[in-house]
Structure formats: structure tokens, C-alpha cells
PDB file of C-alpha atoms in Angstrom:
ATOM      1  CA  UNK A   1     162.724 104.004 119.553  1.00 42.00           C
ATOM      2  CA  UNK A   2     161.112 101.691 117.029  1.00 45.00           C
ATOM      3  CA  UNK A   3     157.344 101.796 116.630  1.00 54.00           C
ATOM      4  CA  UNK A   4     155.600  98.784 118.095  1.00 58.00           C
ATOM      5  CA  UNK A   5     153.622  97.195 115.265  1.00 63.00           C
ATOM      6  CA  UNK A   6     151.881  94.661 117.509  1.00 81.00           C
ATOM      7  CA  UNK A   7     150.483  97.030 120.135  1.00 86.00           C
ATOM      8  CA  UNK A   8     146.874  96.235 119.161  1.00 86.00           C
ATOM      9  CA  UNK A   9     147.285  92.832 120.760  1.00 86.00           C
ATOM     10  CA  UNK A  10     147.572  94.625 124.109  1.00 87.00           C
ATOM     11  CA  UNK A  11     144.460  96.760 123.733  1.00 90.00           C
ATOM     12  CA  UNK A  12     141.616  96.094 126.175  1.00 90.00           C
ATOM     13  CA  UNK A  13     139.000  94.162 124.158  1.00 90.00           C
ATOM     14  CA  UNK A  14     135.453  95.492 123.745  1.00 89.00           C
ATOM     15  CA  UNK A  15     132.542  93.120 123.459  1.00 91.00           C
ATOM     16  CA  UNK A  16     130.438  93.437 120.308  1.00 91.00           C
ATOM     17  CA  UNK A  17     127.512  95.095 122.084  1.00 92.00           C
ATOM     18  CA  UNK A  18     129.699  97.729 123.755  1.00 91.00           C
ATOM     19  CA  UNK A  19     131.564  98.508 120.545  1.00 92.00           C
ATOM     20  CA  UNK A  20     128.362  98.750 118.491  1.00 94.00           C
ATOM     21  CA  UNK A  21     126.631 101.022 121.016  1.00 95.00           C
ATOM     22  CA  UNK A  22     129.609 103.381 121.232  1.00 93.00           C
ATOM     23  CA  UNK A  23     129.983 103.482 117.454  1.00 95.00           C
ATOM     24  CA  UNK A  24     126.283 104.143 116.879  1.00 96.00           C
ATOM     25  CA  UNK A  25     126.157 106.855 119.568  1.00 96.00           C
ATOM     26  CA  UNK A  26     129.169 108.721 118.215  1.00 96.00           C
ATOM     27  CA  UNK A  27     128.179 108.492 114.559  1.00 96.00           C
ATOM     28  CA  UNK A  28     124.656 109.715 115.431  1.00 97.00           C
ATOM     29  CA  UNK A  29     126.181 112.642 117.358  1.00 97.00           C
ATOM     30  CA  UNK A  30     128.562 113.426 114.492  1.00 96.00           C
ATOM     31  CA  UNK A  31     125.739 113.341 111.940  1.00 96.00           C
ATOM     32  CA  UNK A  32     123.756 115.837 114.002  1.00 97.00           C
ATOM     33  CA  UNK A  33     126.726 118.250 114.026  1.00 97.00           C
ATOM     34  CA  UNK A  34     127.206 117.834 110.262  1.00 96.00           C
ATOM     35  CA  UNK A  35     123.489 118.508 109.736  1.00 97.00           C
ATOM     36  CA  UNK A  36     123.569 121.654 111.871  1.00 97.00           C
ATOM     37  CA  UNK A  37     126.486 122.986 109.792  1.00 96.00           C
ATOM     38  CA  UNK A  38     125.065 121.918 106.414  1.00 96.00           C
ATOM     39  CA  UNK A  39     123.032 124.135 104.044  1.00 95.00           C
ATOM     40  CA  UNK A  40     119.549 124.396 105.512  1.00 95.00           C
ATOM     41  CA  UNK A  41     120.893 123.697 108.998  1.00 96.00           C
ATOM     42  CA  UNK A  42     120.930 126.021 111.996  1.00 97.00           C
ATOM     43  CA  UNK A  43     121.782 129.663 111.102  1.00 96.00           C
ATOM     44  CA  UNK A  44     123.643 130.158 114.394  1.00 97.00           C
ATOM     45  CA  UNK A  45     125.708 126.971 114.067  1.00 97.00           C
ATOM     46  CA  UNK A  46     126.504 127.718 110.410  1.00 96.00           C
ATOM     47  CA  UNK A  47     127.752 131.185 111.380  1.00 97.00           C
ATOM     48  CA  UNK A  48     130.308 129.892 113.909  1.00 97.00           C
ATOM     49  CA  UNK A  49     134.048 129.839 113.263  1.00 97.00           C
ATOM     50  CA  UNK A  50     136.941 128.263 115.120  1.00 96.00           C
ATOM     51  CA  UNK A  51     137.657 131.665 116.697  1.00 94.00           C
ATOM     52  CA  UNK A  52     134.080 132.283 117.775  1.00 96.00           C
ATOM     53  CA  UNK A  53     133.859 128.833 119.379  1.00 96.00           C
ATOM     54  CA  UNK A  54     137.185 129.034 121.271  1.00 91.00           C
ATOM     55  CA  UNK A  55     135.735 131.025 124.233  1.00 89.00           C
ATOM     56  CA  UNK A  56     132.881 128.510 124.486  1.00 93.00           C
ATOM     57  CA  UNK A  57     135.405 125.713 124.870  1.00 92.00           C
ATOM     58  CA  UNK A  58     137.122 127.484 127.785  1.00 87.00           C
ATOM     59  CA  UNK A  59     133.768 128.191 129.450  1.00 90.00           C
ATOM     60  CA  UNK A  60     132.586 124.585 129.120  1.00 93.00           C
ATOM     61  CA  UNK A  61     135.853 123.245 130.577  1.00 90.00           C
ATOM     62  CA  UNK A  62     135.465 125.446 133.644  1.00 87.00           C
ATOM     63  CA  UNK A  63     131.853 124.318 134.045  1.00 93.00           C
ATOM     64  CA  UNK A  64     133.009 120.696 133.967  1.00 94.00           C
ATOM     65  CA  UNK A  65     135.693 121.423 136.573  1.00 88.00           C
ATOM     66  CA  UNK A  66     133.030 123.020 138.774  1.00 89.00           C
ATOM     67  CA  UNK A  67     130.796 119.953 138.442  1.00 93.00           C
ATOM     68  CA  UNK A  68     133.713 117.679 139.347  1.00 92.00           C
ATOM     69  CA  UNK A  69     134.572 119.805 142.394  1.00 87.00           C
ATOM     70  CA  UNK A  70     130.929 119.656 143.532  1.00 91.00           C
ATOM     71  CA  UNK A  71     130.785 115.895 142.780  1.00 94.00           C
ATOM     72  CA  UNK A  72     127.689 116.635 140.693  1.00 96.00           C
ATOM     73  CA  UNK A  73     127.674 113.536 138.500  1.00 97.00           C
ATOM     74  CA  UNK A  74     124.628 114.363 136.307  1.00 96.00           C
ATOM     75  CA  UNK A  75     126.003 117.842 135.608  1.00 96.00           C
ATOM     76  CA  UNK A  76     129.480 116.428 134.918  1.00 96.00           C
ATOM     77  CA  UNK A  77     127.963 114.113 132.313  1.00 97.00           C
ATOM     78  CA  UNK A  78     126.182 117.040 130.674  1.00 97.00           C
ATOM     79  CA  UNK A  79     129.298 119.229 130.665  1.00 97.00           C
ATOM     80  CA  UNK A  80     131.411 116.456 129.117  1.00 97.00           C
ATOM     81  CA  UNK A  81     128.806 116.344 126.355  1.00 97.00           C
ATOM     82  CA  UNK A  82     129.026 120.111 125.894  1.00 97.00           C
ATOM     83  CA  UNK A  83     132.820 119.922 125.599  1.00 97.00           C
ATOM     84  CA  UNK A  84     132.559 117.127 123.033  1.00 97.00           C
ATOM     85  CA  UNK A  85     130.051 119.253 121.131  1.00 97.00           C
ATOM     86  CA  UNK A  86     132.339 122.291 120.923  1.00 97.00           C
ATOM     87  CA  UNK A  87     135.435 120.210 120.135  1.00 97.00           C
ATOM     88  CA  UNK A  88     133.692 118.285 117.369  1.00 96.00           C
ATOM     89  CA  UNK A  89     132.135 121.459 115.990  1.00 97.00           C
ATOM     90  CA  UNK A  90     135.609 123.002 115.728  1.00 97.00           C
ATOM     91  CA  UNK A  91     136.968 119.833 114.095  1.00 96.00           C
ATOM     92  CA  UNK A  92     134.071 119.879 111.614  1.00 96.00           C
ATOM     93  CA  UNK A  93     134.883 123.464 110.617  1.00 97.00           C
ATOM     94  CA  UNK A  94     138.511 122.503 109.953  1.00 97.00           C
ATOM     95  CA  UNK A  95     137.221 119.580 107.902  1.00 96.00           C
ATOM     96  CA  UNK A  96     134.949 121.871 105.890  1.00 96.00           C
ATOM     97  CA  UNK A  97     137.993 124.009 105.048  1.00 95.00           C
ATOM     98  CA  UNK A  98     139.758 120.792 103.951  1.00 96.00           C
ATOM     99  CA  UNK A  99     142.580 121.360 106.437  1.00 96.00           C
ATOM    100  CA  UNK A 100     142.123 118.084 108.326  1.00 96.00           C
ATOM    101  CA  UNK A 101     139.366 115.687 109.280  1.00 93.00           C
ATOM    102  CA  UNK A 102     138.225 114.259 112.585  1.00 93.00           C
ATOM    103  CA  UNK A 103     139.498 110.796 111.620  1.00 94.00           C
ATOM    104  CA  UNK A 104     142.986 112.296 111.203  1.00 95.00           C
ATOM    105  CA  UNK A 105     142.732 113.867 114.667  1.00 95.00           C
ATOM    106  CA  UNK A 106     141.764 110.534 116.224  1.00 95.00           C
ATOM    107  CA  UNK A 107     144.465 108.604 114.344  1.00 94.00           C
ATOM    108  CA  UNK A 108     147.122 111.129 115.329  1.00 93.00           C
ATOM    109  CA  UNK A 109     146.267 111.207 119.043  1.00 94.00           C
ATOM    110  CA  UNK A 110     145.995 107.399 119.124  1.00 93.00           C
ATOM    111  CA  UNK A 111     149.438 107.034 117.549  1.00 90.00           C
ATOM    112  CA  UNK A 112     150.853 109.546 120.027  1.00 89.00           C
ATOM    113  CA  UNK A 113     149.382 107.700 123.012  1.00 89.00           C
ATOM    114  CA  UNK A 114     150.875 104.408 121.849  1.00 89.00           C
ATOM    115  CA  UNK A 115     154.229 106.033 121.080  1.00 86.00           C
ATOM    116  CA  UNK A 116     154.441 107.724 124.473  1.00 85.00           C
ATOM    117  CA  UNK A 117     153.472 104.601 126.427  1.00 87.00           C
ATOM    118  CA  UNK A 118     156.079 101.986 125.474  1.00 85.00           C
ATOM    119  CA  UNK A 119     155.800 100.728 129.070  1.00 84.00           C
ATOM    120  CA  UNK A 120     152.211  99.703 128.258  1.00 85.00           C
ATOM    121  CA  UNK A 121     152.270  98.861 124.555  1.00 86.00           C
ATOM    122  CA  UNK A 122     155.927  97.862 124.243  1.00 79.00           C
ATOM    123  CA  UNK A 123     158.629  96.101 126.228  1.00 79.00           C
ATOM    124  CA  UNK A 124     159.842  99.009 128.387  1.00 81.00           C
ATOM    125  CA  UNK A 125     159.492  98.426 132.139  1.00 81.00           C
ATOM    126  CA  UNK A 126     158.352 101.413 134.206  1.00 76.00           C
ATOM    127  CA  UNK A 127     156.529 101.150 137.541  1.00 76.00           C
ATOM    128  CA  UNK A 128     157.184 104.561 139.128  1.00 76.00           C
ATOM    129  CA  UNK A 129     154.973 107.486 137.933  1.00 80.00           C
ATOM    130  CA  UNK A 130     158.011 109.791 138.042  1.00 78.00           C
ATOM    131  CA  UNK A 131     159.892 107.436 135.708  1.00 79.00           C
ATOM    132  CA  UNK A 132     156.905 107.504 133.367  1.00 80.00           C
ATOM    133  CA  UNK A 133     156.990 111.318 133.241  1.00 79.00           C
ATOM    134  CA  UNK A 134     160.727 111.252 132.456  1.00 79.00           C
ATOM    135  CA  UNK A 135     160.096 108.725 129.677  1.00 79.00           C
ATOM    136  CA  UNK A 136     157.256 110.868 128.301  1.00 74.00           C
ATOM    137  CA  UNK A 137     159.520 113.940 128.174  1.00 76.00           C
ATOM    138  CA  UNK A 138     162.351 111.916 126.598  1.00 78.00           C
ATOM    139  CA  UNK A 139     160.055 110.717 123.806  1.00 80.00           C
ATOM    140  CA  UNK A 140     158.739 114.236 123.158  1.00 77.00           C
ATOM    141  CA  UNK A 141     162.249 115.645 122.896  1.00 75.00           C
ATOM    142  CA  UNK A 142     164.256 112.850 121.263  1.00 76.00           C
ATOM    143  CA  UNK A 143     161.722 110.822 119.274  1.00 77.00           C
ATOM    144  CA  UNK A 144     159.122 113.414 118.274  1.00 77.00           C
ATOM    145  CA  UNK A 145     161.736 116.211 118.228  1.00 71.00           C
ATOM    146  CA  UNK A 146     159.265 118.573 119.891  1.00 66.00           C
ATOM    147  CA  UNK A 147     160.534 121.917 121.096  1.00 55.00           C
ATOM    148  CA  UNK A 148     163.765 121.882 119.070  1.00 56.00           C
ATOM    149  CA  UNK A 149     162.610 124.754 116.862  1.00 54.00           C
ATOM    150  CA  UNK A 150     161.616 126.874 119.843  1.00 53.00           C
ATOM    151  CA  UNK A 151     163.845 129.638 121.104  1.00 60.00           C
ATOM    152  CA  UNK A 152     162.759 129.081 124.713  1.00 66.00           C
ATOM    153  CA  UNK A 153     161.257 126.286 126.810  1.00 63.00           C
ATOM    154  CA  UNK A 154     158.528 128.773 127.692  1.00 69.00           C
ATOM    155  CA  UNK A 155     157.331 129.054 124.084  1.00 71.00           C
ATOM    156  CA  UNK A 156     155.097 126.022 124.578  1.00 71.00           C
ATOM    157  CA  UNK A 157     153.089 127.794 127.300  1.00 79.00           C
ATOM    158  CA  UNK A 158     150.137 129.531 125.574  1.00 80.00           C
ATOM    159  CA  UNK A 159     149.934 133.268 126.152  1.00 80.00           C
ATOM    160  CA  UNK A 160     146.138 132.976 126.099  1.00 79.00           C
ATOM    161  CA  UNK A 161     146.084 130.909 129.308  1.00 82.00           C
ATOM    162  CA  UNK A 162     144.579 132.673 132.344  1.00 85.00           C
ATOM    163  CA  UNK A 163     147.441 134.513 134.134  1.00 88.00           C
ATOM    164  CA  UNK A 164     147.305 132.368 137.285  1.00 89.00           C
ATOM    165  CA  UNK A 165     147.537 129.088 135.393  1.00 89.00           C
ATOM    166  CA  UNK A 166     150.153 130.488 132.995  1.00 89.00           C
ATOM    167  CA  UNK A 167     152.424 131.630 135.828  1.00 90.00           C
ATOM    168  CA  UNK A 168     152.142 128.206 137.455  1.00 89.00           C
ATOM    169  CA  UNK A 169     153.016 126.420 134.228  1.00 88.00           C
ATOM    170  CA  UNK A 170     155.941 128.751 133.491  1.00 87.00           C
ATOM    171  CA  UNK A 171     157.371 128.015 136.932  1.00 88.00           C
ATOM    172  CA  UNK A 172     156.993 124.268 136.411  1.00 84.00           C
ATOM    173  CA  UNK A 173     158.805 124.540 133.063  1.00 81.00           C
ATOM    174  CA  UNK A 174     161.644 126.474 134.688  1.00 83.00           C
ATOM    175  CA  UNK A 175     161.900 123.935 137.506  1.00 83.00           C
ATOM    176  CA  UNK A 176     162.375 121.061 135.045  1.00 73.00           C
ATOM    177  CA  UNK A 177     165.559 122.635 133.701  1.00 71.00           C
ATOM    178  CA  UNK A 178     167.012 123.328 137.151  1.00 72.00           C
ATOM    179  CA  UNK A 179     165.871 126.903 137.667  1.00 76.00           C
ATOM    180  CA  UNK A 180     164.408 126.521 141.125  1.00 79.00           C
ATOM    181  CA  UNK A 181     165.010 127.245 144.795  1.00 74.00           C
ATOM    182  CA  UNK A 182     167.502 124.927 146.491  1.00 69.00           C
ATOM    183  CA  UNK A 183     165.996 125.340 149.963  1.00 72.00           C
ATOM    184  CA  UNK A 184     162.315 125.462 150.879  1.00 72.00           C
ATOM    185  CA  UNK A 185     162.664 128.582 153.049  1.00 83.00           C
ATOM    186  CA  UNK A 186     164.103 130.579 150.134  1.00 88.00           C
ATOM    187  CA  UNK A 187     160.763 130.667 148.335  1.00 88.00           C
ATOM    188  CA  UNK A 188     159.095 132.096 151.454  1.00 91.00           C
ATOM    189  CA  UNK A 189     161.875 134.663 151.823  1.00 91.00           C
ATOM    190  CA  UNK A 190     161.269 135.757 148.239  1.00 91.00           C
ATOM    191  CA  UNK A 191     157.554 136.161 148.935  1.00 92.00           C
ATOM    192  CA  UNK A 192     158.243 138.357 151.987  1.00 93.00           C
ATOM    193  CA  UNK A 193     160.740 140.386 149.950  1.00 93.00           C
ATOM    194  CA  UNK A 194     158.168 141.079 147.226  1.00 92.00           C
ATOM    195  CA  UNK A 195     155.487 142.038 149.766  1.00 93.00           C
ATOM    196  CA  UNK A 196     157.891 144.504 151.405  1.00 92.00           C
ATOM    197  CA  UNK A 197     158.639 146.047 148.014  1.00 90.00           C
ATOM    198  CA  UNK A 198     154.903 146.357 147.405  1.00 89.00           C
ATOM    199  CA  UNK A 199     154.421 148.122 150.746  1.00 89.00           C
ATOM    200  CA  UNK A 200     157.278 150.527 149.965  1.00 87.00           C
ATOM    201  CA  UNK A 201     155.779 151.458 146.600  1.00 84.00           C
ATOM    202  CA  UNK A 202     152.314 152.002 148.057  1.00 83.00           C
ATOM    203  CA  UNK A 203     153.680 154.265 150.813  1.00 84.00           C
ATOM    204  CA  UNK A 204     155.604 156.398 148.310  1.00 80.00           C
ATOM    205  CA  UNK A 205     153.256 159.175 147.261  1.00 68.00           C
ATOM    206  CA  UNK A 206     155.456 159.873 144.232  1.00 73.00           C
ATOM    207  CA  UNK A 207     155.491 156.291 143.006  1.00 69.00           C
ATOM    208  CA  UNK A 208     154.458 155.861 139.373  1.00 77.00           C
ATOM    209  CA  UNK A 209     151.179 153.912 138.860  1.00 78.00           C
ATOM    210  CA  UNK A 210     152.925 151.470 136.489  1.00 74.00           C
ATOM    211  CA  UNK A 211     155.543 150.690 139.121  1.00 75.00           C
ATOM    212  CA  UNK A 212     152.879 150.095 141.756  1.00 80.00           C
ATOM    213  CA  UNK A 213     151.117 147.715 139.382  1.00 81.00           C
ATOM    214  CA  UNK A 214     154.333 145.721 138.908  1.00 85.00           C
ATOM    215  CA  UNK A 215     154.701 144.978 142.610  1.00 88.00           C
ATOM    216  CA  UNK A 216     151.401 143.103 143.188  1.00 89.00           C
ATOM    217  CA  UNK A 217     152.271 141.047 140.098  1.00 90.00           C
ATOM    218  CA  UNK A 218     155.647 140.137 141.608  1.00 92.00           C
ATOM    219  CA  UNK A 219     153.995 139.222 144.915  1.00 93.00           C
ATOM    220  CA  UNK A 220     151.339 137.098 143.225  1.00 93.00           C
ATOM    221  CA  UNK A 221     153.982 135.345 141.122  1.00 92.00           C
ATOM    222  CA  UNK A 222     155.968 134.551 144.293  1.00 93.00           C
ATOM    223  CA  UNK A 223     152.863 133.267 146.080  1.00 93.00           C
ATOM    224  CA  UNK A 224     152.120 130.989 143.121  1.00 93.00           C
ATOM    225  CA  UNK A 225     155.679 129.709 143.461  1.00 91.00           C
ATOM    226  CA  UNK A 226     155.056 128.945 147.137  1.00 92.00           C
ATOM    227  CA  UNK A 227     151.993 126.909 146.126  1.00 92.00           C
ATOM    228  CA  UNK A 228     154.012 125.023 143.514  1.00 90.00           C
ATOM    229  CA  UNK A 229     156.733 124.177 146.043  1.00 88.00           C
ATOM    230  CA  UNK A 230     154.010 122.854 148.359  1.00 89.00           C
ATOM    231  CA  UNK A 231     152.680 120.768 145.415  1.00 88.00           C
ATOM    232  CA  UNK A 232     149.397 122.677 145.516  1.00 91.00           C
ATOM    233  CA  UNK A 233     147.655 123.915 142.379  1.00 89.00           C
ATOM    234  CA  UNK A 234     147.219 127.652 143.092  1.00 91.00           C
ATOM    235  CA  UNK A 235     144.094 127.891 140.924  1.00 86.00           C
ATOM    236  CA  UNK A 236     142.445 125.085 142.897  1.00 84.00           C
ATOM    237  CA  UNK A 237     143.528 126.684 146.172  1.00 87.00           C
ATOM    238  CA  UNK A 238     142.058 130.055 145.142  1.00 87.00           C
ATOM    239  CA  UNK A 239     138.872 128.371 143.924  1.00 80.00           C
ATOM    240  CA  UNK A 240     138.407 126.809 147.365  1.00 81.00           C
TER     241      UNK A 240
END
């Protein structure tokens, strides 16, 4: 798929005032981060590393999700700012190590967005969201050649994800390559089967602790699968 050289003609225009305000706000924000990390800046900020900041990023994302769920607009605005702070702090640290700069990050993600949306920036016609997803996956696999070096389709699912979200994503990956239940009642049957196995292990006084631990995991995994088949995010359901 050839790169569209004229995509900028299709970008939504910004008036001069809007563009200037956004540019000034971001550059001011970026300068503050650079100052905090510079010699003579904040001792705490200067001490941080990409590893030390990673947990903060996860925490801030969950706080934003909570604000969205509560429809707390002022708090959502604050949490978006906190996420931008952590993300830009991490990018600044990579820049300090001369591994890549923030401008490279922005250029790369912009190019990817244009490349993966030929139905917006090119001449491809797609109206159905499902068709768009198929096109997105086709571009990742055949144009960007993503995943070809992986031994398994599951390799792209981070092991550091919370177990509930990771199980859900693993199941979605498996479903995309045809590994799924053919009938809706089969997924419920599997859940009942796992619960019965759990009950059997619990009632066995001689059952090994490791084996007992396996059975709740199997039951939880099956229940997550039920949620997926119902098109319900299990993490959101549990949160409620």
C-alpha cells in the first residue's frame, strides 16, 4: 500500500489562535519538565528513571478511568494532565540518554495513524467499523510486518498486564484466529465444568494446595470468557 503524500490536505484545519495557544501551552509544559530534570532542578524528579515512573503511569491511568466512570469532568481533566506529565517525563529520560526524542515519538505515531487510516487519508472506502478493524489488522501484518518475528500471537500481550485484563486480551487474540466456541452454550458449559472441578478439589482433603490453586484460576478464566462472549469487559463488570 503506497504512502499517501497528500494526506495533509485532508487534515482538519486549526485557526491561528487555536494553534498558537496549543503550541504555547505544550512548549511551556515541556520546558517545565526539562527544568525539573536539569541540573539544579528538583532532586526527586532528577532521581526518577523509566522503571521508577512505570508504576505511576499505571496508577494515573486507573485514576483517569475512575474519573470517567464517575463522570467527574474536573478530575478527568486533572488526571489527563497527570498522565501527560508521566509520559513526557519518561520520554524526556529517553531523550537524555540519546535513545530517542519526543519529536520522534510524535512523528512516528502520526505516520502510523495516517498509514492505518487509508479510509480517511487515502482513497480506500470503509464505512463499517468491523471493516475498519480488519483493514487495521491487515496493515499491521502485511504493510508494517508486525508480529512476523513472534513465535506466537500471544507474544504481543504484555505479561505485566493485570491478570484479569491479560486473560481477556489473550482470549480475544485466540478468537481472531478461530480458536473459539462455536455455540454460545458451550462457554457456559465450560464454566460449569470448571466450577465442578473446583468443588471436587476443595472437598478432597488430600488435594495438593497447588492443585487447588489451579482450579479457581481455571474457573476465573472461563468466567472471563463468558464475559467476552457477551461482549462485556470483565474488568468493567467487576469494577461495577
